[in-house]
Amino acid sequence: MALLRCDLVKRVLCCFFMVLCIAGVAPFQGVCGINPAVKILVHELLPEGVDGIKRAQAVASFGVPLDRSDGVRSIGELGLIGVSDYQFRVLHRYPDDTIQWLLVDTLASVEAGGSRAIWLTNGFGNSAGPPLAVDGSDRITVNTGTARFVIRKTNYNVFDSVVVDGAPFLQDTGGITAVSGATRYSSALDDESTAVIEENGPVKAVIRCDGHLKPESGPWLFGYTMRMYFYKNTGRVRLDLIIKNAEMASYSVKLFESLRIELPTTVSAPSYLFSTGPGTESHGPINETAYLYQGYSSHKYIQYLGGASKLRQRLVPDTGLKVANGGAVIHPLGDETHHSEGFAAMYSGEKQINCGIRNLYGMWPAGFTMEDDGDLFIDIFSPWNSKDDIGFAFFAHDKRQVVLEFSKKEDTPLPRETFYAIQYPLTGRAAFQQYKDTGAVYYEQRLATHEETRRFLAEIGLENYEISNVDSMRRYYVWGQSGGSNQYDVNLCQYLHYLQTGNGGAFLAAQNMDHHKMFGSTRHSDDFDFYADGPELFTNVNKVIPPDQEKLAFNYKSIEREHSHDISVPIGYFLTGDESFMEAWKDYGEYTLYDQGSGKGAVGSYYDGTTYVGYPRVFSRALRRAGAFGLYASTDVWREKIYRIVRNFMGMRATPLDVHQNGWDLDRGFFYMSKAGNCPEGRRCNKVFMAYDIFPNSFWTYQPENFDDPLMYEDFRDYLLGDAYHCLREIIPLEHQVYVLSLDLANESDDSGEYPLAFLMALGYEMTGDDAFLVQYKPHYKVMLVVQSKERVYSPYSSKFIHDYYNRNVVAGYVAPVGNGRVD
């Protein structure tokens, strides 16, 4: 008891001193566990060309990394200063069980386009106040203080009731509904559906609902997961809906024509409001039916190799935006540049319901429908689409984010304000040094600041190279696209750039692409385990798929083995706390364990202890993926696979006498990849961008935390150091690198070839302290970026190189050279 009292006194004193610290009365040092307090700027996520709006006590949700030395093991040890309402959730822990990534939810007021500072420090956990959700026998009730929401545990109808200031907003039964042929399917018809409280605190509650869309009789059409987010002192709700077709119990392509969220409201004699374009709106009394339908729009949409035309053919032949009320067409289809911002409202003299769909302009065919009897429909797949046989692939999930706000008319925020809460939300960002020092991004602590990156670009004559601050999006990505811009995870570069600068467009673009990776291109398995069951169920999943899937479905295009750029996804998860991202990424991990493992033997398996390299790009992606999953989705299976794949990779030996024998040349340091070069028969060659860029970069995800045996990690690093010396001595001296490097004959310079060797050069410097790795490669950087892509300068590999280049005076662990002079 005395110890408890002592700890309480210590924590009270800590909080008192932290207030003094922030006020400038006392120094930070020597008082608290989190020392100094972590300053966080709360701000809007705004892309280029979007003006902010004033946020009054709006929710800000964001991830913050903690230092391992802080030793924080429980959210009960944490607090926030500068705001009154907050809650915490652990996202990831260090191997010693201390907290590495923490999700913060708070309420903050921010001026349009501005920011405000708050501080994460020691405290007593979540702020005062009861949790918002209460679990009942057959229903869950959420009381935000402004509104009361009731959710059924079975026969899910979205909301069983919504009451604001004593006024009911819903009547009868709604639900998630779909139409296929002459049959209507609804979540409200599934008496086996479930609803559980997933997160519950004084600021936010999350309810997870799972089930199927069922008809009055017969088999179900889709599975679904709906996460419902509720916030203190507001009638605003975020709905994250995932539609699923990945259960062996219903192994088929699903044909359907529409899918909606139905809400039978009590709004009488309603009027509508629709966003009909940037800064323009249409509104008026509803004449029977008013609707907004977003057909194909090219707004902020990035196309790849004809993918857009095929997607439109499979999904939405209509172009542009249509708005109609009764028989009157207010805005006709026809122009692909026409788009809605994404919000709408249904209102009367007493009540208003604002609604919005995130990225509506790019998630076609979608929109809103409102009836004069008060029925409100969020059209996830609009019934106004002229195509009535959309094919939804097996193994597929598809996700949408929706916002609703229920309020009395006199208290109603503008529909745009409600919509911005989901399209351009409030977030929080610490100083970039916090992310570096904590190794928040794959445990990397050597990352260049934005100022160092700009200085480096100026020195090499590329001052105009800057990552885009536009929240672009992709769908139907052609993963096999060739070229330098498709050989690395661009979205990880965007996340790093956001952490450096706060540029919201870069962050949102990364989120949009990660959304497509996980909910448009990942093979999911909802009622079976790909790794355990896949070999028996699917001898080859690329051949054994439902009949005509590739001819029918708009979302059959999965990430392929050579360009599986998924290592950005965990960082997106840590920055948002969106559990659906991590769940989907683990699904992808389960699939890749099956696809490149599962006991397939000497050929086709990278994870089962074989000495098979195969195609170097595929092999390298498998290496990278294993390291990433080992750090952030660690299971006994992944740790075993890491041991196997790295052990075998280190044990392989090349010989000039055998052009087919992959492995290391320990004298010259290189790893020979027999299928990495386009060489005449009988000659050994390495393709430079595969053998010295893609392959070693894959090991950036490998940190000591991935290895149970420290000596194995040290050996692994020594092998890579040999590769770095090989590059420094045999490739860098060429004026321009050759595309294919002959390993046993002299090489002459290429006219324009330059390849990204930054990771190996940075690693070589960090392991030896030899400036030559940095100084000799720098002159190659300009042409490399021009030939490859400008975003590469924001990659973690380039960032390591630039950091090391400008921080050579602080490297420790070496003495003046007598011999090599290295001290471990």
CSV table of C-alpha atoms in Angstrom, one decimal, residues 497-752:
chain,number,residue,atom,x,y,z
A,497,HIS,CA,7.1,13.0,-46.7
A,498,TYR,CA,4.0,13.7,-44.6
A,499,LEU,CA,5.8,13.0,-41.4
A,500,GLN,CA,8.5,15.4,-42.5
A,501,THR,CA,6.2,18.2,-43.8
A,502,GLY,CA,2.6,17.7,-42.7
A,503,ASN,CA,1.5,17.8,-46.3
A,504,GLY,CA,-2.0,16.2,-46.1
A,505,GLY,CA,-2.3,15.4,-49.8
A,506,ALA,CA,0.7,13.1,-49.7
A,507,PHE,CA,-0.8,11.3,-46.7
A,508,LEU,CA,-4.3,11.0,-48.2
A,509,ALA,CA,-2.8,9.7,-51.5
A,510,ALA,CA,-0.9,7.0,-49.6
A,511,GLN,CA,-4.1,6.1,-47.7
A,512,ASN,CA,-6.1,5.9,-51.0
A,513,MET,CA,-3.6,3.6,-52.6
A,514,ASP,CA,-3.3,1.4,-49.5
A,515,HIS,CA,-7.1,1.2,-49.5
A,516,HIS,CA,-7.0,-0.1,-53.0
A,517,LYS,CA,-4.2,-2.6,-52.2
A,518,MET,CA,-6.1,-4.1,-49.3
A,519,PHE,CA,-9.7,-3.8,-50.5
A,520,GLY,CA,-9.3,-4.0,-54.3
A,521,SER,CA,-6.3,-6.2,-54.9
A,522,THR,CA,-5.8,-8.6,-51.9
A,523,ARG,CA,-7.0,-12.2,-51.9
A,524,HIS,CA,-8.9,-12.7,-48.7
A,525,SER,CA,-10.0,-15.9,-47.0
A,526,ASP,CA,-12.9,-15.4,-44.5
A,527,ASP,CA,-13.8,-18.9,-43.5
A,528,PHE,CA,-10.6,-20.8,-44.4
A,529,ASP,CA,-6.9,-20.4,-43.8
A,530,PHE,CA,-5.0,-19.9,-47.1
A,531,TYR,CA,-1.7,-21.2,-45.5
A,532,ALA,CA,-3.2,-24.3,-43.8
A,533,ASP,CA,-6.0,-25.1,-46.3
A,534,GLY,CA,-4.9,-23.6,-49.5
A,535,PRO,CA,-2.7,-26.4,-50.8
A,536,GLU,CA,-5.6,-28.8,-50.7
A,537,LEU,CA,-8.3,-26.3,-51.8
A,538,PHE,CA,-6.3,-24.7,-54.6
A,539,THR,CA,-3.4,-26.5,-56.3
A,540,ASN,CA,-2.8,-23.2,-58.1
A,541,VAL,CA,-5.0,-20.3,-57.1
A,542,ASN,CA,-4.2,-18.5,-60.4
A,543,LYS,CA,-5.7,-21.3,-62.4
A,544,VAL,CA,-8.5,-22.7,-60.1
A,545,ILE,CA,-10.8,-19.7,-59.7
A,546,PRO,CA,-14.6,-19.5,-60.2
A,547,PRO,CA,-15.5,-19.8,-63.9
A,548,ASP,CA,-15.3,-16.6,-65.9
A,549,GLN,CA,-14.2,-14.5,-62.9
A,550,GLU,CA,-11.6,-12.6,-65.0
A,551,LYS,CA,-14.3,-11.9,-67.7
A,552,LEU,CA,-17.0,-10.7,-65.2
A,553,ALA,CA,-15.5,-9.1,-62.1
A,554,PHE,CA,-14.4,-5.5,-61.7
A,555,ASN,CA,-12.2,-6.4,-58.7
A,556,TYR,CA,-10.5,-9.7,-59.7
A,557,LYS,CA,-7.1,-8.0,-60.3
A,558,SER,CA,-4.9,-9.1,-57.4
A,559,ILE,CA,-1.4,-7.9,-56.4
A,560,GLU,CA,1.1,-10.0,-58.3
A,561,ARG,CA,4.3,-11.4,-56.9
A,562,GLU,CA,6.8,-9.1,-58.6
A,563,HIS,CA,5.3,-5.7,-57.5
A,564,SER,CA,3.7,-6.4,-54.2
A,565,HIS,CA,4.3,-3.0,-52.6
A,566,ASP,CA,2.5,-3.5,-49.4
A,567,ILE,CA,5.1,-2.5,-46.7
A,568,SER,CA,3.5,0.9,-46.5
A,569,VAL,CA,0.3,-0.6,-45.1
A,570,PRO,CA,1.4,-1.1,-41.5
A,571,ILE,CA,2.6,2.6,-41.3
A,572,GLY,CA,-0.8,3.7,-42.6
A,573,TYR,CA,-2.3,1.6,-39.9
A,574,PHE,CA,-0.1,3.1,-37.1
A,575,LEU,CA,-0.9,6.6,-38.2
A,576,THR,CA,-4.7,6.1,-38.2
A,577,GLY,CA,-5.5,3.1,-36.0
A,578,ASP,CA,-7.8,1.7,-38.7
A,579,GLU,CA,-8.0,-2.0,-37.7
A,580,SER,CA,-9.4,-3.0,-41.1
A,581,PHE,CA,-6.0,-2.1,-42.7
A,582,MET,CA,-4.1,-4.4,-40.4
A,583,GLU,CA,-6.6,-7.2,-40.7
A,584,ALA,CA,-6.5,-7.1,-44.5
A,585,TRP,CA,-2.7,-7.0,-44.4
A,586,LYS,CA,-2.6,-10.1,-42.3
A,587,ASP,CA,-4.9,-11.7,-44.8
A,588,TYR,CA,-2.4,-10.8,-47.5
A,589,GLY,CA,0.3,-12.4,-45.4
A,590,GLU,CA,-1.7,-15.6,-45.0
A,591,TYR,CA,-2.1,-15.7,-48.8
A,592,THR,CA,1.6,-15.1,-49.5
A,593,LEU,CA,2.6,-17.9,-47.1
A,594,TYR,CA,0.4,-20.2,-49.2
A,595,ASP,CA,1.4,-18.8,-52.5
A,596,GLN,CA,5.2,-18.9,-51.9
A,597,GLY,CA,5.4,-21.6,-49.3
A,598,SER,CA,3.0,-24.2,-48.0
A,599,GLY,CA,5.5,-27.0,-48.7
A,600,LYS,CA,5.6,-26.6,-52.4
A,601,GLY,CA,9.1,-28.0,-52.5
A,602,ALA,CA,12.4,-26.9,-54.2
A,603,VAL,CA,10.6,-24.9,-56.9
A,604,GLY,CA,8.0,-22.3,-56.1
A,605,SER,CA,8.7,-22.0,-52.4
A,606,TYR,CA,10.7,-19.3,-50.8
A,607,TYR,CA,9.6,-19.8,-47.2
A,608,ASP,CA,10.2,-23.5,-46.7
A,609,GLY,CA,14.0,-23.9,-46.5
A,610,THR,CA,14.8,-24.5,-50.1
A,611,THR,CA,17.8,-23.1,-52.0
A,612,TYR,CA,15.5,-21.9,-54.8
A,613,VAL,CA,15.9,-18.2,-56.0
A,614,GLY,CA,13.9,-18.3,-59.2
A,615,TYR,CA,13.1,-15.0,-60.7
A,616,PRO,CA,15.1,-12.4,-58.6
A,617,ARG,CA,12.3,-9.8,-58.4
A,618,VAL,CA,9.8,-12.4,-57.0
A,619,PHE,CA,12.4,-13.7,-54.6
A,620,SER,CA,13.2,-10.2,-53.4
A,621,ARG,CA,9.6,-9.3,-52.8
A,622,ALA,CA,9.2,-12.5,-50.7
A,623,LEU,CA,12.3,-11.5,-48.7
A,624,ARG,CA,10.9,-8.0,-48.0
A,625,ARG,CA,7.5,-9.3,-47.1
A,626,ALA,CA,8.8,-11.8,-44.6
A,627,GLY,CA,10.8,-9.1,-42.8
A,628,ALA,CA,7.8,-6.7,-42.7
A,629,PHE,CA,5.4,-9.4,-41.4
A,630,GLY,CA,8.1,-10.5,-38.9
A,631,LEU,CA,8.2,-7.0,-37.4
A,632,TYR,CA,4.5,-6.0,-37.5
A,633,ALA,CA,2.4,-9.1,-37.7
A,634,SER,CA,4.7,-11.4,-35.9
A,635,THR,CA,3.7,-15.0,-35.4
A,636,ASP,CA,5.6,-18.1,-34.7
A,637,VAL,CA,5.1,-19.0,-38.4
A,638,TRP,CA,6.7,-15.8,-39.7
A,639,ARG,CA,9.7,-16.1,-37.3
A,640,GLU,CA,10.3,-19.6,-38.5
A,641,LYS,CA,10.1,-18.5,-42.1
A,642,ILE,CA,12.5,-15.7,-41.6
A,643,TYR,CA,15.0,-18.1,-40.0
A,644,ARG,CA,14.7,-20.5,-43.0
A,645,ILE,CA,14.8,-18.0,-45.8
A,646,VAL,CA,17.7,-16.0,-44.4
A,647,ARG,CA,19.7,-19.0,-43.3
A,648,ASN,CA,19.4,-20.5,-46.8
A,649,PHE,CA,20.1,-17.3,-48.6
A,650,MET,CA,23.4,-16.9,-46.6
A,651,GLY,CA,24.4,-20.5,-47.2
A,652,MET,CA,24.2,-20.3,-51.0
A,653,ARG,CA,27.6,-20.1,-52.9
A,654,ALA,CA,28.2,-19.1,-56.5
A,655,THR,CA,31.0,-20.6,-58.6
A,656,PRO,CA,32.3,-19.4,-62.0
A,657,LEU,CA,32.2,-23.0,-63.1
A,658,ASP,CA,28.4,-23.2,-62.9
A,659,VAL,CA,26.3,-20.4,-64.5
A,660,HIS,CA,23.2,-21.8,-63.0
A,661,GLN,CA,24.3,-21.9,-59.4
A,662,ASN,CA,23.0,-18.9,-57.5
A,663,GLY,CA,24.7,-17.7,-54.4
A,664,TRP,CA,27.5,-15.5,-52.8
A,665,ASP,CA,31.0,-14.9,-54.1
A,666,LEU,CA,32.7,-14.3,-50.8
A,667,ASP,CA,35.9,-12.9,-52.4
A,668,ARG,CA,34.1,-10.1,-54.3
A,669,GLY,CA,31.0,-9.8,-52.2
A,670,PHE,CA,28.3,-10.1,-54.8
A,671,PHE,CA,25.3,-12.4,-54.8
A,672,TYR,CA,24.8,-14.0,-58.2
A,673,MET,CA,21.3,-14.4,-59.5
A,674,SER,CA,21.3,-16.6,-62.6
A,675,LYS,CA,18.0,-15.2,-63.8
A,676,ALA,CA,18.8,-11.5,-63.1
A,677,GLY,CA,20.7,-10.9,-66.3
A,678,ASN,CA,20.1,-11.2,-70.1
A,679,CYS,CA,23.4,-13.0,-70.8
A,680,PRO,CA,24.6,-15.3,-73.6
A,681,GLU,CA,24.7,-18.9,-72.7
A,682,GLY,CA,27.6,-19.8,-70.6
A,683,ARG,CA,28.2,-16.3,-69.1
A,684,ARG,CA,27.3,-15.0,-65.6
A,685,CYS,CA,25.6,-11.7,-65.4
A,686,ASN,CA,23.5,-9.7,-62.8
A,687,LYS,CA,20.8,-7.3,-63.8
A,688,VAL,CA,21.9,-4.2,-61.7
A,689,PHE,CA,18.5,-2.9,-60.6
A,690,MET,CA,17.5,-6.4,-59.5
A,691,ALA,CA,20.7,-7.6,-57.8
A,692,TYR,CA,21.9,-4.4,-56.2
A,693,ASP,CA,18.6,-2.4,-55.7
A,694,ILE,CA,15.5,-4.5,-55.3
A,695,PHE,CA,17.3,-7.5,-53.7
A,696,PRO,CA,19.3,-5.7,-51.0
A,697,ASN,CA,16.6,-3.1,-50.4
A,698,SER,CA,14.3,-6.0,-49.4
A,699,PHE,CA,16.5,-6.4,-46.3
A,700,TRP,CA,15.7,-2.9,-45.0
A,701,THR,CA,12.8,-4.5,-43.2
A,702,TYR,CA,15.1,-6.8,-41.3
A,703,GLN,CA,16.0,-5.5,-37.9
A,704,PRO,CA,17.5,-7.3,-34.8
A,705,GLU,CA,13.9,-7.8,-33.6
A,706,ASN,CA,13.4,-10.3,-36.5
A,707,PHE,CA,16.2,-12.6,-35.3
A,708,ASP,CA,16.1,-14.9,-32.3
A,709,ASP,CA,19.9,-15.4,-32.7
A,710,PRO,CA,22.0,-12.1,-32.6
A,711,LEU,CA,24.9,-13.8,-34.3
A,712,MET,CA,22.7,-14.7,-37.2
A,713,TYR,CA,21.8,-11.0,-37.5
A,714,GLU,CA,25.4,-10.0,-37.4
A,715,ASP,CA,26.3,-12.6,-40.1
A,716,PHE,CA,23.4,-11.4,-42.3
A,717,ARG,CA,24.7,-7.8,-42.1
A,718,ASP,CA,28.2,-8.9,-43.0
A,719,TYR,CA,27.0,-10.5,-46.1
A,720,LEU,CA,25.3,-7.3,-47.1
A,721,LEU,CA,28.4,-5.4,-46.4
A,722,GLY,CA,30.2,-7.6,-48.9
A,723,ASP,CA,27.6,-6.6,-51.5
A,724,ALA,CA,28.1,-3.0,-50.6
A,725,TYR,CA,31.9,-3.2,-51.2
A,726,HIS,CA,31.3,-5.0,-54.5
A,727,CYS,CA,29.2,-2.1,-55.7
A,728,LEU,CA,31.7,0.5,-54.4
A,729,ARG,CA,34.6,-1.2,-56.2
A,730,GLU,CA,33.1,-2.6,-59.4
A,731,ILE,CA,29.9,-0.7,-60.2
A,732,ILE,CA,30.1,2.9,-58.8
A,733,PRO,CA,33.4,3.6,-60.7
A,734,LEU,CA,31.6,3.3,-64.0
A,735,GLU,CA,30.6,6.7,-65.3
A,736,HIS,CA,27.1,5.3,-65.8
A,737,GLN,CA,26.1,1.8,-64.6
A,738,VAL,CA,25.4,-0.9,-67.1
A,739,TYR,CA,21.9,-2.5,-67.2
A,740,VAL,CA,23.5,-5.9,-67.1
A,741,LEU,CA,26.7,-6.4,-65.2
A,742,SER,CA,29.1,-9.1,-66.5
A,743,LEU,CA,30.6,-10.8,-63.5
A,744,ASP,CA,33.5,-12.5,-65.1
A,745,LEU,CA,34.4,-10.0,-67.9
A,746,ALA,CA,35.3,-6.3,-67.9
A,747,ASN,CA,32.3,-3.9,-68.1
A,748,GLU,CA,32.1,-0.6,-69.9
A,749,SER,CA,30.0,2.4,-68.9
A,750,ASP,CA,26.4,2.6,-70.2
A,751,ASP,CA,25.3,5.8,-71.9
A,752,SER,CA,22.7,6.7,-69.3
